[in-house]
JSON list of C-alpha atoms in Angstrom, two decimals:
[
{"chain": "G", "resi": 115, "resn": "UNK", "atom": "CA", "xyz": [-0.16, 0.20, 0.08]},
{"chain": "G", "resi": 116, "resn": "UNK", "atom": "CA", "xyz": [1.53, 3.61, -0.62]},
{"chain": "G", "resi": 117, "resn": "UNK", "atom": "CA", "xyz": [0.30, 6.70, 0.27]},
{"chain": "G", "resi": 118, "resn": "UNK", "atom": "CA", "xyz": [-0.09, 9.62, -2.19]},
{"chain": "G", "resi": 119, "resn": "UNK", "atom": "CA", "xyz": [-2.10, 13.11, -2.50]},
{"chain": "G", "resi": 120, "resn": "UNK", "atom": "CA", "xyz": [-4.60, 14.15, -4.77]},
{"chain": "G", "resi": 121, "resn": "UNK", "atom": "CA", "xyz": [-5.26, 17.36, -6.32]},
{"chain": "G", "resi": 122, "resn": "UNK", "atom": "CA", "xyz": [-7.44, 18.76, -3.41]},
{"chain": "G", "resi": 123, "resn": "UNK", "atom": "CA", "xyz": [-3.90, 17.66, -1.24]},
{"chain": "G", "resi": 124, "resn": "UNK", "atom": "CA", "xyz": [-5.98, 14.92, 0.85]},
{"chain": "G", "resi": 125, "resn": "UNK", "atom": "CA", "xyz": [-4.13, 11.37, 1.55]},
{"chain": "G", "resi": 126, "resn": "UNK", "atom": "CA", "xyz": [-5.23, 8.34, -0.88]},
{"chain": "G", "resi": 127, "resn": "UNK", "atom": "CA", "xyz": [-4.35, 4.80, -0.16]},
{"chain": "G", "resi": 128, "resn": "UNK", "atom": "CA", "xyz": [-3.42, 3.46, -3.48]},
{"chain": "G", "resi": 129, "resn": "UNK", "atom": "CA", "xyz": [-2.82, -0.69, -3.44]},
{"chain": "G", "resi": 130, "resn": "UNK", "atom": "CA", "xyz": [0.46, -1.61, -5.92]},
{"chain": "G", "resi": 131, "resn": "UNK", "atom": "CA", "xyz": [-0.70, -4.52, -8.00]},
{"chain": "G", "resi": 132, "resn": "UNK", "atom": "CA", "xyz": [-0.80, -4.79, -11.50]},
{"chain": "G", "resi": 133, "resn": "UNK", "atom": "CA", "xyz": [-3.90, -4.42, -13.92]},
{"chain": "G", "resi": 134, "resn": "UNK", "atom": "CA", "xyz": [-4.18, -8.21, -14.45]},
{"chain": "G", "resi": 135, "resn": "UNK", "atom": "CA", "xyz": [-4.55, -8.00, -10.56]},
{"chain": "G", "resi": 136, "resn": "UNK", "atom": "CA", "xyz": [-7.77, -5.42, -10.42]},
{"chain": "G", "resi": 137, "resn": "UNK", "atom": "CA", "xyz": [-9.77, -7.44, -13.17]},
{"chain": "G", "resi": 138, "resn": "UNK", "atom": "CA", "xyz": [-11.17, -9.92, -10.20]},
{"chain": "G", "resi": 139, "resn": "UNK", "atom": "CA", "xyz": [-11.92, -6.55, -8.17]},
{"chain": "G", "resi": 140, "resn": "UNK", "atom": "CA", "xyz": [-13.73, -5.18, -11.32]},
{"chain": "G", "resi": 141, "resn": "UNK", "atom": "CA", "xyz": [-15.89, -8.45, -11.99]},
{"chain": "G", "resi": 142, "resn": "UNK", "atom": "CA", "xyz": [-16.51, -9.05, -8.61]},
{"chain": "G", "resi": 143, "resn": "UNK", "atom": "CA", "xyz": [-17.84, -5.22, -7.53]},
{"chain": "G", "resi": 144, "resn": "UNK", "atom": "CA", "xyz": [-20.01, -5.47, -10.96]},
{"chain": "G", "resi": 145, "resn": "UNK", "atom": "CA", "xyz": [-22.14, -8.48, -10.45]},
{"chain": "G", "resi": 146, "resn": "UNK", "atom": "CA", "xyz": [-25.32, -6.20, -9.43]},
{"chain": "G", "resi": 147, "resn": "UNK", "atom": "CA", "xyz": [-25.20, -5.11, -13.23]},
{"chain": "G", "resi": 148, "resn": "UNK", "atom": "CA", "xyz": [-23.66, -6.37, -15.27]},
{"chain": "G", "resi": 149, "resn": "UNK", "atom": "CA", "xyz": [-20.93, -3.49, -16.21]},
{"chain": "G", "resi": 150, "resn": "UNK", "atom": "CA", "xyz": [-17.58, -2.38, -14.33]},
{"chain": "G", "resi": 151, "resn": "UNK", "atom": "CA", "xyz": [-18.17, 0.31, -12.03]},
{"chain": "G", "resi": 152, "resn": "UNK", "atom": "CA", "xyz": [-14.92, 0.01, -10.14]},
{"chain": "G", "resi": 153, "resn": "UNK", "atom": "CA", "xyz": [-11.31, -0.05, -11.68]},
{"chain": "G", "resi": 154, "resn": "UNK", "atom": "CA", "xyz": [-7.99, 0.44, -9.81]},
{"chain": "G", "resi": 155, "resn": "UNK", "atom": "CA", "xyz": [-6.78, 2.30, -12.60]},
{"chain": "G", "resi": 156, "resn": "UNK", "atom": "CA", "xyz": [-9.62, 2.46, -14.98]},
{"chain": "G", "resi": 157, "resn": "UNK", "atom": "CA", "xyz": [-9.64, 1.13, -18.40]},
{"chain": "G", "resi": 158, "resn": "UNK", "atom": "CA", "xyz": [-7.94, 4.35, -19.99]},
{"chain": "G", "resi": 159, "resn": "UNK", "atom": "CA", "xyz": [-4.59, 2.62, -18.16]},
{"chain": "G", "resi": 160, "resn": "UNK", "atom": "CA", "xyz": [-4.13, 0.55, -20.72]},
{"chain": "G", "resi": 161, "resn": "UNK", "atom": "CA", "xyz": [-5.19, 2.57, -23.95]},
{"chain": "G", "resi": 162, "resn": "UNK", "atom": "CA", "xyz": [-2.18, 3.02, -26.08]},
{"chain": "G", "resi": 163, "resn": "UNK", "atom": "CA", "xyz": [-0.35, 6.32, -25.30]},
{"chain": "G", "resi": 164, "resn": "UNK", "atom": "CA", "xyz": [-1.84, 7.45, -29.06]},
{"chain": "G", "resi": 165, "resn": "UNK", "atom": "CA", "xyz": [-5.16, 6.41, -29.11]},
{"chain": "G", "resi": 166, "resn": "UNK", "atom": "CA", "xyz": [-5.33, 8.04, -25.59]},
{"chain": "G", "resi": 167, "resn": "UNK", "atom": "CA", "xyz": [-3.80, 11.35, -27.02]},
{"chain": "G", "resi": 168, "resn": "UNK", "atom": "CA", "xyz": [-6.59, 10.93, -29.36]},
{"chain": "G", "resi": 169, "resn": "UNK", "atom": "CA", "xyz": [-9.23, 10.79, -27.82]},
{"chain": "G", "resi": 170, "resn": "UNK", "atom": "CA", "xyz": [-8.85, 13.42, -25.40]},
{"chain": "G", "resi": 171, "resn": "UNK", "atom": "CA", "xyz": [-8.25, 15.88, -28.29]},
{"chain": "G", "resi": 172, "resn": "UNK", "atom": "CA", "xyz": [-11.98, 15.09, -29.13]},
{"chain": "G", "resi": 173, "resn": "UNK", "atom": "CA", "xyz": [-13.25, 15.29, -25.44]},
{"chain": "G", "resi": 174, "resn": "UNK", "atom": "CA", "xyz": [-12.13, 18.87, -25.74]},
{"chain": "G", "resi": 175, "resn": "UNK", "atom": "CA", "xyz": [-13.35, 19.74, -29.11]},
{"chain": "G", "resi": 176, "resn": "UNK", "atom": "CA", "xyz": [-16.27, 18.35, -27.81]},
{"chain": "G", "resi": 177, "resn": "UNK", "atom": "CA", "xyz": [-16.43, 20.42, -24.32]},
{"chain": "G", "resi": 178, "resn": "UNK", "atom": "CA", "xyz": [-15.82, 23.18, -26.97]},
{"chain": "G", "resi": 179, "resn": "UNK", "atom": "CA", "xyz": [-18.96, 22.77, -28.47]},
{"chain": "G", "resi": 180, "resn": "UNK", "atom": "CA", "xyz": [-20.62, 21.64, -25.61]},
{"chain": "G", "resi": 181, "resn": "UNK", "atom": "CA", "xyz": [-19.54, 25.33, -23.86]},
{"chain": "G", "resi": 182, "resn": "UNK", "atom": "CA", "xyz": [-20.58, 27.18, -27.76]},
{"chain": "G", "resi": 183, "resn": "UNK", "atom": "CA", "xyz": [-24.56, 25.51, -27.16]},
{"chain": "G", "resi": 184, "resn": "UNK", "atom": "CA", "xyz": [-24.22, 27.02, -24.44]},
{"chain": "G", "resi": 185, "resn": "UNK", "atom": "CA", "xyz": [-23.45, 30.47, -25.30]},
{"chain": "G", "resi": 186, "resn": "UNK", "atom": "CA", "xyz": [-26.13, 29.83, -27.98]},
{"chain": "G", "resi": 187, "resn": "UNK", "atom": "CA", "xyz": [-28.80, 29.48, -25.27]},
{"chain": "G", "resi": 188, "resn": "UNK", "atom": "CA", "xyz": [-27.49, 31.90, -23.31]},
{"chain": "G", "resi": 189, "resn": "UNK", "atom": "CA", "xyz": [-27.75, 34.10, -26.57]},
{"chain": "G", "resi": 190, "resn": "UNK", "atom": "CA", "xyz": [-31.57, 33.04, -27.75]},
{"chain": "G", "resi": 191, "resn": "UNK", "atom": "CA", "xyz": [-30.63, 31.48, -31.29]},
{"chain": "G", "resi": 192, "resn": "UNK", "atom": "CA", "xyz": [-32.32, 30.10, -33.32]},
{"chain": "G", "resi": 193, "resn": "UNK", "atom": "CA", "xyz": [-33.72, 26.72, -31.92]},
{"chain": "G", "resi": 194, "resn": "UNK", "atom": "CA", "xyz": [-32.82, 25.16, -35.53]},
{"chain": "G", "resi": 195, "resn": "UNK", "atom": "CA", "xyz": [-29.04, 25.76, -35.36]},
{"chain": "G", "resi": 196, "resn": "UNK", "atom": "CA", "xyz": [-28.65, 25.24, -31.42]},
{"chain": "G", "resi": 197, "resn": "UNK", "atom": "CA", "xyz": [-30.72, 21.12, -31.98]},
{"chain": "G", "resi": 198, "resn": "UNK", "atom": "CA", "xyz": [-27.74, 21.39, -35.37]},
{"chain": "G", "resi": 199, "resn": "UNK", "atom": "CA", "xyz": [-25.17, 21.51, -33.05]},
{"chain": "G", "resi": 200, "resn": "UNK", "atom": "CA", "xyz": [-26.68, 19.54, -30.05]},
{"chain": "G", "resi": 201, "resn": "UNK", "atom": "CA", "xyz": [-26.67, 16.44, -33.37]},
{"chain": "G", "resi": 202, "resn": "UNK", "atom": "CA", "xyz": [-22.11, 18.02, -34.07]},
{"chain": "G", "resi": 203, "resn": "UNK", "atom": "CA", "xyz": [-21.95, 16.73, -30.27]},
{"chain": "G", "resi": 204, "resn": "UNK", "atom": "CA", "xyz": [-23.12, 13.36, -30.56]},
{"chain": "G", "resi": 205, "resn": "UNK", "atom": "CA", "xyz": [-22.27, 12.64, -34.07]},
{"chain": "G", "resi": 206, "resn": "UNK", "atom": "CA", "xyz": [-19.07, 13.13, -32.03]},
{"chain": "G", "resi": 207, "resn": "UNK", "atom": "CA", "xyz": [-19.92, 11.45, -29.56]},
{"chain": "G", "resi": 208, "resn": "UNK", "atom": "CA", "xyz": [-20.21, 8.75, -31.04]},
{"chain": "G", "resi": 209, "resn": "UNK", "atom": "CA", "xyz": [-16.71, 8.59, -32.75]},
{"chain": "G", "resi": 210, "resn": "UNK", "atom": "CA", "xyz": [-15.19, 9.23, -29.29]},
{"chain": "G", "resi": 211, "resn": "UNK", "atom": "CA", "xyz": [-17.36, 5.82, -28.46]},
{"chain": "G", "resi": 212, "resn": "UNK", "atom": "CA", "xyz": [-15.60, 4.44, -31.82]},
{"chain": "G", "resi": 213, "resn": "UNK", "atom": "CA", "xyz": [-12.31, 4.77, -31.74]},
{"chain": "G", "resi": 214, "resn": "UNK", "atom": "CA", "xyz": [-12.43, 3.72, -27.27]},
{"chain": "G", "resi": 215, "resn": "UNK", "atom": "CA", "xyz": [-14.76, 0.41, -28.58]},
{"chain": "G", "resi": 216, "resn": "UNK", "atom": "CA", "xyz": [-11.86, -0.16, -31.11]},
{"chain": "G", "resi": 217, "resn": "UNK", "atom": "CA", "xyz": [-8.82, -0.45, -28.66]},
{"chain": "G", "resi": 218, "resn": "UNK", "atom": "CA", "xyz": [-10.63, -2.29, -26.17]},
{"chain": "G", "resi": 219, "resn": "UNK", "atom": "CA", "xyz": [-11.41, -4.76, -28.79]},
{"chain": "G", "resi": 220, "resn": "UNK", "atom": "CA", "xyz": [-7.37, -4.37, -29.71]},
{"chain": "G", "resi": 221, "resn": "UNK", "atom": "CA", "xyz": [-6.08, -5.22, -26.55]},
{"chain": "G", "resi": 222, "resn": "UNK", "atom": "CA", "xyz": [-9.08, -6.63, -23.81]},
{"chain": "G", "resi": 223, "resn": "UNK", "atom": "CA", "xyz": [-10.85, -8.76, -26.43]},
{"chain": "G", "resi": 224, "resn": "UNK", "atom": "CA", "xyz": [-7.92, -9.87, -27.93]},
{"chain": "G", "resi": 225, "resn": "UNK", "atom": "CA", "xyz": [-6.46, -10.86, -25.11]},
{"chain": "G", "resi": 226, "resn": "UNK", "atom": "CA", "xyz": [-8.96, -13.09, -23.62]},
{"chain": "G", "resi": 227, "resn": "UNK", "atom": "CA", "xyz": [-9.19, -15.30, -27.09]},
{"chain": "G", "resi": 228, "resn": "UNK", "atom": "CA", "xyz": [-5.37, -15.25, -27.43]},
{"chain": "G", "resi": 229, "resn": "UNK", "atom": "CA", "xyz": [-5.22, -16.33, -23.10]},
{"chain": "G", "resi": 230, "resn": "UNK", "atom": "CA", "xyz": [-7.18, -19.84, -24.40]},
{"chain": "G", "resi": 231, "resn": "UNK", "atom": "CA", "xyz": [-9.43, -19.53, -20.96]},
{"chain": "G", "resi": 232, "resn": "UNK", "atom": "CA", "xyz": [-13.16, -20.18, -22.42]},
{"chain": "G", "resi": 233, "resn": "UNK", "atom": "CA", "xyz": [-15.08, -18.16, -19.39]},
{"chain": "G", "resi": 234, "resn": "UNK", "atom": "CA", "xyz": [-13.39, -15.28, -19.98]},
{"chain": "G", "resi": 235, "resn": "UNK", "atom": "CA", "xyz": [-13.54, -15.75, -23.94]},
{"chain": "G", "resi": 236, "resn": "UNK", "atom": "CA", "xyz": [-17.01, -15.39, -23.51]},
{"chain": "G", "resi": 237, "resn": "UNK", "atom": "CA", "xyz": [-16.97, -12.67, -20.83]},
{"chain": "G", "resi": 238, "resn": "UNK", "atom": "CA", "xyz": [-15.47, -10.54, -22.74]},
{"chain": "G", "resi": 239, "resn": "UNK", "atom": "CA", "xyz": [-17.72, -10.77, -25.63]},
{"chain": "G", "resi": 240, "resn": "UNK", "atom": "CA", "xyz": [-20.53, -10.96, -23.03]},
{"chain": "G", "resi": 241, "resn": "UNK", "atom": "CA", "xyz": [-19.69, -7.82, -22.28]},
{"chain": "G", "resi": 242, "resn": "UNK", "atom": "CA", "xyz": [-18.74, -6.08, -25.54]},
{"chain": "G", "resi": 243, "resn": "UNK", "atom": "CA", "xyz": [-22.17, -7.44, -27.38]},
{"chain": "G", "resi": 244, "resn": "UNK", "atom": "CA", "xyz": [-24.09, -5.18, -24.28]},
{"chain": "G", "resi": 245, "resn": "UNK", "atom": "CA", "xyz": [-22.23, -1.90, -24.68]},
{"chain": "G", "resi": 246, "resn": "UNK", "atom": "CA", "xyz": [-22.72, -2.39, -28.34]},
{"chain": "G", "resi": 247, "resn": "UNK", "atom": "CA", "xyz": [-26.66, -3.09, -27.27]},
{"chain": "G", "resi": 248, "resn": "UNK", "atom": "CA", "xyz": [-26.67, 0.16, -24.96]},
{"chain": "G", "resi": 249, "resn": "UNK", "atom": "CA", "xyz": [-24.52, 1.58, -27.75]},
{"chain": "G", "resi": 250, "resn": "UNK", "atom": "CA", "xyz": [-27.53, 0.77, -30.29]},
{"chain": "G", "resi": 251, "resn": "UNK", "atom": "CA", "xyz": [-30.33, 2.72, -28.14]}
]
């Protein structure tokens, strides 16, 4: 156990474990909803640096778009113009989601398939299908 300070200077304890040990913990904590609600380092920790940078850039752009929409609402702009911008933000979020899912398939699902562990393979495929199903709604 390592003690570190977070941004607000509070002391927090961080376990020293490899990311491989996190999966059983995340799985145990997410049984009720079917979605991991807690991961020690988060899923982004394993994301490739170039993909992570691309996602960060997309998120900054999306943030700017949303702030622009807020300004449009404050300025009483024409409703159709606002709705058009909202649709653009949704499209940008879909592209971000695609990029993250593509990276997830490239490392998490691929790793499960290569491992030969049938239970892990089924779990990863089921998780992926649930996420894709939710994304289509």
